[in-house]
Tab-separated table of C-alpha atoms and ligand atoms in Angstrom:
chain	number	residue	atom	x	y	z
A	1	MET	CA	-19.866	-44.659	-20.683
A	2	THR	CA	-21.440	-42.214	-23.052
A	3	ASN	CA	-18.212	-40.376	-23.768
A	4	LYS	CA	-15.179	-42.320	-24.835
A	5	ARG	CA	-12.848	-43.149	-21.993
A	6	LYS	CA	-9.449	-41.587	-22.607
A	7	ILE	CA	-6.658	-44.024	-21.946
A	8	SER	CA	-2.876	-44.260	-22.183
A	9	ILE	CA	-0.922	-47.494	-22.091
A	10	LEU	CA	2.573	-47.642	-20.623
A	11	GLY	CA	4.132	-50.825	-21.952
A	12	SER	CA	1.929	-51.210	-25.023
A	13	THR	CA	4.324	-53.609	-26.773
A	14	GLY	CA	4.535	-56.103	-23.881
A	15	SER	CA	2.330	-59.088	-23.119
A	16	ILE	CA	-0.318	-57.131	-21.158
A	17	GLY	CA	-0.082	-54.079	-23.449
A	18	THR	CA	-0.698	-55.993	-26.674
A	19	GLN	CA	-3.650	-57.840	-25.105
A	20	ALA	CA	-5.041	-54.521	-23.856
A	21	LEU	CA	-4.961	-53.204	-27.428
A	22	GLU	CA	-6.842	-56.324	-28.572
A	23	VAL	CA	-9.493	-55.489	-25.967
A	24	ILE	CA	-9.618	-51.841	-27.072
A	25	GLU	CA	-9.919	-52.882	-30.720
A	26	LYS	CA	-13.072	-54.821	-29.785
A	27	LEU	CA	-14.395	-51.840	-27.826
A	28	GLN	CA	-13.399	-49.099	-30.244
A	29	ASP	CA	-16.461	-46.984	-29.530
A	30	LYS	CA	-15.630	-46.930	-25.799
A	31	PHE	CA	-12.014	-45.741	-25.872
A	32	GLU	CA	-9.820	-42.986	-27.193
A	33	ILE	CA	-6.090	-43.590	-26.897
A	34	ILE	CA	-4.063	-40.604	-25.709
A	35	ALA	CA	-0.635	-42.226	-25.601
A	36	LEU	CA	1.165	-45.499	-26.226
A	37	ALA	CA	4.541	-46.121	-24.650
A	38	GLY	CA	6.702	-49.055	-25.664
A	39	GLY	CA	10.256	-50.059	-24.850
A	40	SER	CA	12.792	-51.170	-27.400
A	41	ASN	CA	10.376	-52.908	-29.793
A	42	VAL	CA	10.121	-49.798	-31.954
A	43	GLU	CA	8.699	-51.607	-34.990
A	44	LEU	CA	5.707	-52.927	-33.054
A	45	LEU	CA	5.134	-49.539	-31.413
A	46	LYS	CA	5.112	-47.921	-34.869
A	47	GLN	CA	2.542	-50.434	-36.128
A	48	GLN	CA	0.400	-49.803	-33.057
A	49	ALA	CA	0.662	-46.037	-33.522
A	50	LEU	CA	-0.383	-46.227	-37.171
A	51	LYS	CA	-3.340	-48.444	-36.289
A	52	PHE	CA	-4.621	-46.769	-33.112
A	53	LYS	CA	-3.552	-43.172	-33.836
A	54	PRO	CA	-2.669	-41.953	-30.326
A	55	LYS	CA	-1.752	-38.300	-29.750
A	56	TYR	CA	1.638	-39.293	-28.352
A	57	ILE	CA	3.997	-42.216	-28.402
A	58	CYS	CA	6.992	-42.811	-26.190
A	59	ALA	CA	9.936	-45.152	-26.753
A	60	ASN	CA	13.533	-45.718	-25.740
A	61	LYS	CA	14.682	-44.453	-29.114
A	62	GLU	CA	13.619	-41.553	-31.279
A	63	ILE	CA	10.748	-42.373	-33.638
A	64	LYS	CA	9.224	-40.129	-36.271
A	65	ILE	CA	5.600	-40.579	-37.297
A	66	GLU	CA	3.752	-37.768	-38.989
A	67	GLY	CA	1.029	-36.197	-36.896
A	68	ILE	CA	2.037	-37.982	-33.688
A	69	LYS	CA	4.122	-36.311	-31.018
A	70	THR	CA	6.962	-38.535	-29.895
A	71	LEU	CA	8.474	-38.631	-26.435
A	72	GLN	CA	11.427	-40.531	-25.076
A	73	GLY	CA	12.416	-42.522	-22.026
A	74	PRO	CA	11.301	-42.186	-18.385
A	75	ASP	CA	10.682	-38.423	-18.780
A	76	GLY	CA	8.302	-39.242	-21.619
A	77	LEU	CA	6.386	-41.653	-19.383
A	78	GLU	CA	6.034	-38.959	-16.731
A	79	GLU	CA	4.880	-36.437	-19.334
A	80	ILE	CA	2.147	-38.849	-20.425
A	81	CYS	CA	1.084	-39.269	-16.796
A	82	SER	CA	0.933	-35.486	-16.331
A	83	ASN	CA	-1.633	-35.130	-19.121
A	84	LYS	CA	-4.944	-34.621	-17.332
A	85	GLU	CA	-6.845	-35.494	-20.497
A	86	ASN	CA	-6.334	-39.133	-19.446
A	87	ASP	CA	-9.214	-40.762	-17.571
A	88	ILE	CA	-7.152	-43.858	-16.886
A	89	ILE	CA	-3.611	-45.076	-17.446
A	90	LEU	CA	-2.767	-48.745	-17.842
A	91	VAL	CA	0.631	-49.229	-16.225
A	92	ALA	CA	1.911	-52.388	-17.898
A	93	VAL	CA	5.638	-51.717	-18.072
A	94	SER	CA	7.721	-54.230	-16.188
A	95	GLY	CA	10.165	-53.322	-13.474
A	96	LYS	CA	10.747	-50.293	-11.289
A	97	ILE	CA	10.368	-47.916	-14.235
A	98	GLY	CA	6.605	-48.087	-13.541
A	99	LEU	CA	6.794	-46.488	-10.112
A	100	LYS	CA	7.450	-42.793	-10.791
A	101	PRO	CA	4.985	-42.440	-13.693
A	102	THR	CA	2.308	-44.108	-11.530
A	103	LEU	CA	2.905	-41.571	-8.750
A	104	LYS	CA	2.789	-38.764	-11.317
A	105	ALA	CA	-0.574	-39.974	-12.625
A	106	ILE	CA	-1.939	-40.208	-9.080
A	107	GLU	CA	-0.733	-36.651	-8.403
A	108	ASN	CA	-2.734	-35.559	-11.447
A	109	GLY	CA	-5.889	-37.338	-10.305
A	110	ILE	CA	-5.790	-39.998	-13.048
A	111	ASP	CA	-7.091	-43.499	-12.250
A	112	ILE	CA	-4.655	-46.389	-12.646
A	113	ALA	CA	-5.154	-49.871	-14.065
A	114	LEU	CA	-2.140	-51.499	-12.479
A	115	ALA	CA	-0.276	-54.389	-14.068
A	116	ASN	CA	3.149	-53.460	-12.714
A	117	LYS	CA	4.149	-55.488	-9.656
A	118	GLU	CA	7.052	-53.355	-8.496
A	119	THR	CA	4.844	-50.311	-7.904
A	120	LEU	CA	3.168	-51.910	-4.881
A	121	VAL	CA	5.903	-54.335	-3.845
A	122	MET	CA	8.515	-51.568	-3.654
A	123	ALA	CA	6.406	-48.609	-2.562
A	124	GLY	CA	2.952	-49.874	-1.578
A	125	ASP	CA	2.597	-47.590	1.446
A	126	ILE	CA	3.536	-44.442	-0.492
A	127	VAL	CA	1.455	-45.310	-3.562
A	128	MET	CA	-1.716	-46.321	-1.715
A	129	SER	CA	-1.681	-43.333	0.629
A	130	ALA	CA	-1.083	-40.964	-2.319
A	131	ALA	CA	-3.999	-42.584	-4.173
A	132	LYS	CA	-6.262	-42.262	-1.146
A	133	LYS	CA	-5.342	-38.610	-0.701
A	134	ALA	CA	-5.938	-37.838	-4.386
A	135	GLY	CA	-9.165	-39.897	-4.564
A	136	VAL	CA	-7.659	-41.989	-7.338
A	137	LYS	CA	-8.690	-45.587	-8.032
A	138	ILE	CA	-5.989	-48.252	-8.317
A	139	ILE	CA	-7.638	-51.083	-10.226
A	140	PRO	CA	-5.586	-54.265	-10.298
A	141	VAL	CA	-5.010	-56.129	-13.569
A	142	ASP	CA	-3.339	-59.256	-12.176
A	143	SER	CA	-5.907	-62.073	-12.359
A	144	GLU	CA	-5.812	-62.850	-8.612
A	145	HIS	CA	-6.210	-59.259	-7.441
A	146	CYS	CA	-8.762	-58.594	-10.147
A	147	ALA	CA	-10.753	-61.562	-8.803
A	148	ILE	CA	-10.608	-60.208	-5.246
A	149	HIS	CA	-11.571	-56.737	-6.494
A	150	GLN	CA	-14.613	-58.270	-8.178
A	151	CYS	CA	-15.631	-60.194	-5.028
A	152	ILE	CA	-15.340	-57.388	-2.478
A	153	LYS	CA	-18.338	-55.219	-1.743
A	154	ASP	CA	-17.328	-53.906	1.654
A	155	ILE	CA	-13.720	-54.486	2.661
A	156	SER	CA	-14.478	-53.899	6.344
A	157	GLN	CA	-16.501	-57.141	6.418
A	158	VAL	CA	-13.802	-59.280	4.803
A	159	GLU	CA	-12.114	-61.736	7.134
A	160	LYS	CA	-9.585	-63.283	4.776
A	161	LEU	CA	-8.222	-63.120	1.232
A	162	ILE	CA	-7.598	-66.467	-0.458
A	163	ILE	CA	-5.173	-66.199	-3.365
A	164	THR	CA	-5.058	-69.142	-5.743
A	165	ALA	CA	-1.878	-70.399	-7.390
A	166	SER	CA	-1.646	-72.835	-10.291
A	167	GLY	CA	1.490	-74.317	-8.736
A	168	GLY	CA	3.512	-73.937	-11.938
A	169	PRO	CA	5.428	-76.677	-13.779
A	170	PHE	CA	6.999	-78.219	-10.647
A	171	LEU	CA	3.820	-78.717	-8.629
A	172	HIS	CA	3.978	-82.504	-8.742
A	173	LYS	CA	7.726	-82.848	-9.266
A	174	THR	CA	10.208	-83.601	-6.502
A	175	ILE	CA	12.579	-81.079	-4.952
A	176	ASP	CA	15.407	-82.874	-6.785
A	177	ASP	CA	13.620	-82.445	-10.135
A	178	MET	CA	13.320	-78.771	-9.306
A	179	LYS	CA	16.962	-78.493	-8.306
A	180	ASN	CA	18.055	-79.933	-11.651
A	181	ALA	CA	15.508	-78.051	-13.753
A	182	THR	CA	16.607	-76.512	-17.018
A	183	VAL	CA	15.541	-73.038	-18.140
A	184	ALA	CA	13.193	-74.629	-20.686
A	185	GLU	CA	11.492	-76.715	-17.973
A	186	ALA	CA	11.033	-73.662	-15.751
A	187	LEU	CA	9.552	-71.728	-18.666
A	188	ALA	CA	7.006	-74.439	-19.510
A	189	HIS	CA	4.090	-73.035	-17.513
A	190	PRO	CA	1.071	-75.346	-17.745
A	191	ARG	CA	-1.660	-72.649	-17.675
A	192	TRP	CA	-0.531	-69.119	-18.400
A	193	ASN	CA	1.417	-67.680	-21.292
A	194	MET	CA	3.490	-64.833	-19.859
A	195	GLY	CA	6.877	-63.122	-20.074
A	196	ARG	CA	10.045	-65.062	-19.120
A	197	LYS	CA	10.760	-63.399	-15.768
A	198	ILE	CA	7.228	-63.835	-14.396
A	199	THR	CA	7.130	-67.422	-15.704
A	200	VAL	CA	10.229	-68.316	-13.665
A	201	ASP	CA	8.632	-66.531	-10.684
A	202	SER	CA	5.567	-68.745	-11.175
A	203	ALA	CA	7.766	-71.846	-11.213
A	204	THR	CA	9.392	-70.877	-7.885
A	205	LEU	CA	6.047	-69.547	-6.526
A	206	ILE	CA	7.865	-66.301	-5.725
A	207	ASN	CA	5.291	-64.697	-8.023
A	208	LYS	CA	2.688	-65.720	-5.423
A	209	GLY	CA	4.847	-64.121	-2.755
A	210	LEU	CA	4.924	-60.846	-4.679
A	211	GLU	CA	1.146	-61.084	-5.111
A	212	ILE	CA	0.691	-61.488	-1.336
A	213	ILE	CA	2.594	-58.226	-0.791
A	214	GLU	CA	0.534	-56.495	-3.491
A	215	ALA	CA	-2.732	-57.791	-2.000
A	216	HIS	CA	-1.727	-56.497	1.435
A	217	HIS	CA	-1.398	-52.976	0.017
A	218	LEU	CA	-4.294	-53.015	-2.447
A	219	PHE	CA	-6.854	-54.262	0.059
A	220	ASN	CA	-5.222	-52.994	3.262
A	221	MET	CA	-5.268	-56.535	4.650
A	222	PRO	CA	-2.866	-57.812	7.342
A	223	TYR	CA	-0.547	-60.594	6.176
A	224	ASP	CA	-2.002	-63.166	8.566
A	225	LYS	CA	-5.321	-62.750	6.767
A	226	ILE	CA	-3.938	-63.558	3.330
A	227	ASP	CA	-3.839	-67.263	2.448
A	228	VAL	CA	-2.545	-69.110	-0.585
A	229	VAL	CA	-4.157	-72.251	-1.994
A	230	ILE	CA	-2.889	-74.341	-4.894
A	231	HIS	CA	-5.485	-74.736	-7.629
A	232	PRO	CA	-3.931	-76.361	-10.709
A	233	GLN	CA	-6.824	-75.695	-13.133
A	234	SER	CA	-6.595	-71.879	-12.729
A	235	ILE	CA	-10.383	-71.511	-12.958
A	236	VAL	CA	-10.980	-69.994	-9.519
A	237	HIS	CA	-8.881	-66.839	-9.792
A	238	SER	CA	-9.068	-66.037	-6.050
A	239	ALA	CA	-11.645	-65.697	-3.291
A	240	ILE	CA	-12.537	-63.836	-0.117
A	241	GLU	CA	-14.002	-65.080	3.120
A	242	TYR	CA	-16.436	-63.001	5.147
A	243	ALA	CA	-16.776	-62.961	8.938
A	244	ASP	CA	-19.658	-65.452	8.787
A	245	GLY	CA	-17.555	-67.998	6.906
A	246	SER	CA	-19.187	-67.343	3.521
A	247	VAL	CA	-16.701	-67.526	0.683
A	248	ILE	CA	-17.114	-65.562	-2.548
A	249	ALA	CA	-14.868	-66.583	-5.426
A	250	GLN	CA	-14.449	-65.350	-8.982
A	251	LEU	CA	-14.272	-67.990	-11.703
A	252	GLY	CA	-13.447	-67.900	-15.377
A	253	LEU	CA	-11.371	-69.525	-18.077
A	254	PRO	CA	-7.702	-68.546	-17.781
A	255	SER	CA	-7.291	-65.574	-20.101
A	256	MET	CA	-5.572	-62.289	-19.297
A	257	HIS	CA	-7.904	-60.437	-21.695
A	258	ILE	CA	-10.700	-60.610	-19.130
A	259	PRO	CA	-8.936	-59.000	-16.137
A	260	ILE	CA	-7.386	-56.376	-18.451
A	261	GLN	CA	-10.807	-55.566	-19.897
A	262	TYR	CA	-12.399	-55.458	-16.439
A	263	ALA	CA	-9.712	-53.071	-15.161
A	264	ILE	CA	-9.932	-50.579	-18.022
A	265	THR	CA	-13.745	-50.592	-18.323
A	266	TYR	CA	-14.510	-50.735	-14.562
A	267	PRO	CA	-17.185	-50.308	-13.245
A	268	GLU	CA	-18.864	-51.197	-16.571
A	269	ARG	CA	-18.783	-54.682	-18.087
A	270	TYR	CA	-18.944	-55.427	-21.785
A	271	GLU	CA	-18.906	-58.546	-23.896
A	272	GLY	CA	-15.726	-57.278	-25.525
A	273	ILE	CA	-13.280	-60.060	-26.078
A	274	LYS	CA	-15.256	-62.834	-24.351
A	275	SER	CA	-14.466	-66.008	-26.259
A	276	LYS	CA	-17.022	-68.527	-25.041
A	277	SER	CA	-19.493	-69.013	-22.247
A	278	PHE	CA	-18.344	-70.620	-19.015
A	279	SER	CA	-19.479	-74.212	-18.528
A	280	PHE	CA	-19.259	-75.922	-15.130
A	281	SER	CA	-20.026	-79.295	-16.667
A	282	GLU	CA	-17.220	-78.996	-19.222
A	283	ILE	CA	-14.738	-78.115	-16.481
A	284	ALA	CA	-16.131	-80.983	-14.375
A	285	ARG	CA	-13.638	-80.762	-11.508
A	286	LEU	CA	-11.698	-78.225	-9.538
A	287	ASP	CA	-8.816	-79.315	-7.293
A	288	PHE	CA	-7.301	-77.503	-4.346
A	289	GLU	CA	-4.354	-78.321	-2.130
A	290	LYS	CA	-2.089	-76.748	0.467
A	291	PRO	CA	1.127	-75.234	-0.866
A	292	ASP	CA	4.275	-77.184	0.012
A	293	TYR	CA	6.274	-74.439	1.709
A	294	GLU	CA	9.286	-76.696	2.107
A	295	LYS	CA	9.531	-77.210	-1.620
A	296	PHE	CA	8.622	-73.589	-2.381
A	297	PRO	CA	10.276	-71.584	0.446
A	298	GLY	CA	9.933	-68.315	-1.495
A	299	VAL	CA	6.340	-67.843	-0.330
A	300	LYS	CA	7.401	-67.748	3.341
A	301	MET	CA	10.220	-65.347	2.425
A	302	ALA	CA	7.596	-63.023	0.942
A	303	TYR	CA	5.544	-63.149	4.157
A	304	THR	CA	8.717	-62.327	6.108
A	305	ALA	CA	9.560	-59.454	3.738
A	306	GLY	CA	6.004	-58.122	3.954
A	307	THR	CA	5.617	-58.327	7.722
A	308	THR	CA	9.084	-56.802	8.225
A	309	GLY	CA	7.969	-53.998	5.933
A	310	GLY	CA	10.019	-50.855	5.239
A	311	SER	CA	12.625	-51.579	2.580
A	312	MET	CA	12.603	-55.396	3.065
A	313	PRO	CA	10.135	-56.069	0.201
A	314	VAL	CA	12.422	-53.939	-2.022
A	315	CYS	CA	15.302	-56.239	-1.055
A	316	PHE	CA	13.193	-59.375	-1.650
A	317	ASN	CA	12.143	-58.149	-5.090
A	318	ALA	CA	15.573	-56.908	-6.244
A	319	ALA	CA	17.468	-60.006	-5.079
A	320	ASN	CA	14.895	-62.271	-6.719
A	321	GLU	CA	14.931	-60.410	-10.023
A	322	GLU	CA	18.729	-60.489	-10.265
A	323	ALA	CA	18.751	-64.187	-9.355
A	324	VAL	CA	16.076	-64.931	-11.992
A	325	PHE	CA	18.131	-63.130	-14.667
A	326	ALA	CA	21.182	-65.176	-13.622
A	327	PHE	CA	19.120	-68.383	-13.868
A	328	LEU	CA	17.827	-67.407	-17.323
A	329	ASP	CA	21.474	-66.819	-18.273
A	330	ASN	CA	22.359	-70.344	-17.063
A	331	LYS	CA	24.645	-68.909	-14.392
A	332	ILE	CA	22.856	-70.478	-11.417
A	333	LYS	CA	20.398	-73.314	-10.756
A	334	LEU	CA	16.711	-72.644	-10.269
A	335	TYR	CA	16.838	-73.578	-6.602
A	336	ASP	CA	19.748	-71.179	-5.963
A	337	ILE	CA	17.228	-68.351	-6.372
A	338	TYR	CA	15.874	-69.129	-2.897
A	339	SER	CA	19.227	-69.223	-1.130
A	340	ILE	CA	20.323	-66.015	-2.863
A	341	VAL	CA	17.143	-64.172	-1.852
A	342	GLU	CA	17.440	-65.493	1.697
A	343	LYS	CA	21.072	-64.423	1.943
A	344	MET	CA	20.279	-60.895	0.731
A	345	MET	CA	17.310	-60.549	3.091
A	346	SER	CA	19.187	-61.803	6.137
A	347	SER	CA	21.959	-59.254	5.630
A	348	HIS	CA	19.707	-56.295	4.770
A	349	SER	CA	19.280	-53.535	7.378
A	350	THR	CA	15.697	-52.477	6.882
A	351	VAL	CA	15.016	-48.801	6.249
A	352	ILE	CA	11.770	-47.873	8.027
A	353	ASN	CA	9.308	-45.698	6.051
A	354	PRO	CA	11.685	-45.259	3.118
A	355	THR	CA	11.248	-42.329	0.724
A	356	ILE	CA	11.100	-42.993	-3.027
A	357	ASP	CA	14.793	-42.036	-3.307
A	358	GLU	CA	15.712	-44.424	-0.495
A	359	ILE	CA	13.675	-47.165	-2.170
A	360	PHE	CA	15.611	-46.722	-5.416
A	361	ALA	CA	18.898	-46.603	-3.488
A	362	VAL	CA	18.128	-49.893	-1.694
A	363	ASP	CA	17.043	-51.465	-4.984
A	364	LYS	CA	20.345	-50.488	-6.605
A	365	GLU	CA	22.438	-51.594	-3.641
A	366	ILE	CA	20.768	-55.018	-3.440
A	367	ARG	CA	21.099	-55.609	-7.180
A	368	THR	CA	24.830	-54.882	-7.068
A	369	LYS	CA	25.273	-57.065	-3.973
A	370	THR	CA	23.293	-59.896	-5.551
A	371	GLN	CA	25.298	-59.751	-8.769
A	372	GLU	CA	28.543	-59.801	-6.807
A	373	TYR	CA	27.342	-62.672	-4.673
A	374	ILE	CA	26.400	-64.604	-7.792
A	375	LYS	CA	29.825	-63.965	-9.257
A	376	GLY	CA	31.144	-65.854	-6.253
A	377	ARG	CA	32.831	-62.971	-4.534
A	378	ILE	CA	33.150	-63.159	-0.796
A	379	TYR	CA	30.012	-61.846	0.773
A	380	LYS	CA	30.298	-59.477	3.734
B	401	MG	MG1	-1.116	-63.463	-11.076
């Protein structure tokens, strides 16, 4: 990169966004920031704006900073994604709010570093075909997909994707322990420091389910060729198997800085935020085991949602998210998340090839239904 790469970050005040700015700070001569968009943490967004001096900022509320144009809300996100000055946009907002801006950026031929799950889980077919048509790269930020992206040379020769999972805090606990888990226990992830919603998803392994659906879209791989293996140390971030049985894996210490840096500097690699050199002898051992699908039924539900296709993954995602919020609010038990998701999926009439509007309509409908079901109303 001789010229600075022009980047915008949607979700700059979140966990991925703040780490991305730490990467950019280390690689100041490589990047120019066009826009930073944050949510309700206006104070942090202001500090970021004063430090990194983007051309625009975007927040939920009005902010005034001299010399910086300010935008607001979802329209602001789409305006950022319409600015063709951007070489790449890091989509690190959480939730469905990431979908429309991502499509807007694709429309404008801007590459995407994708850290937003809902974009592919809800609308993978639409997003990937739009990206293909526009010749836009979708570079995954999630550590597992980033690992697979790093391993693949020629997708047509790949036989299988192997996604690793740490197993979360309940890996070696009983089903009963899991059933009686408190919010604090579910949030005590042994390896990764992440937001609350994704941490609960890691405890139920539903996060792995969402990642399977994302991997299917990102790498155009059928579901029966995507495997999950439990790997508690989180050193092997995922692997691929070729037709001849050779397996290529990507290894590294568990740090989100590395996949974020890889995604926004791809195809270049820099030292950047590297903390220390990898040592096999210090790590000494790597363990792998089969996932217990009886204890973690959410993974199978994700396979069902994915293979059913259409609007079913939208239903899976919306029901899960509402159930997770209810769990975090102490309204339901951790294990109820599974039965709630299953109930919503079994009663959902799948919309085939849904449009973006239909996707949002299903999302809304399922959220309302899930909330009502949780409130104990009679379910029809
Ligand atoms: Mg992950």
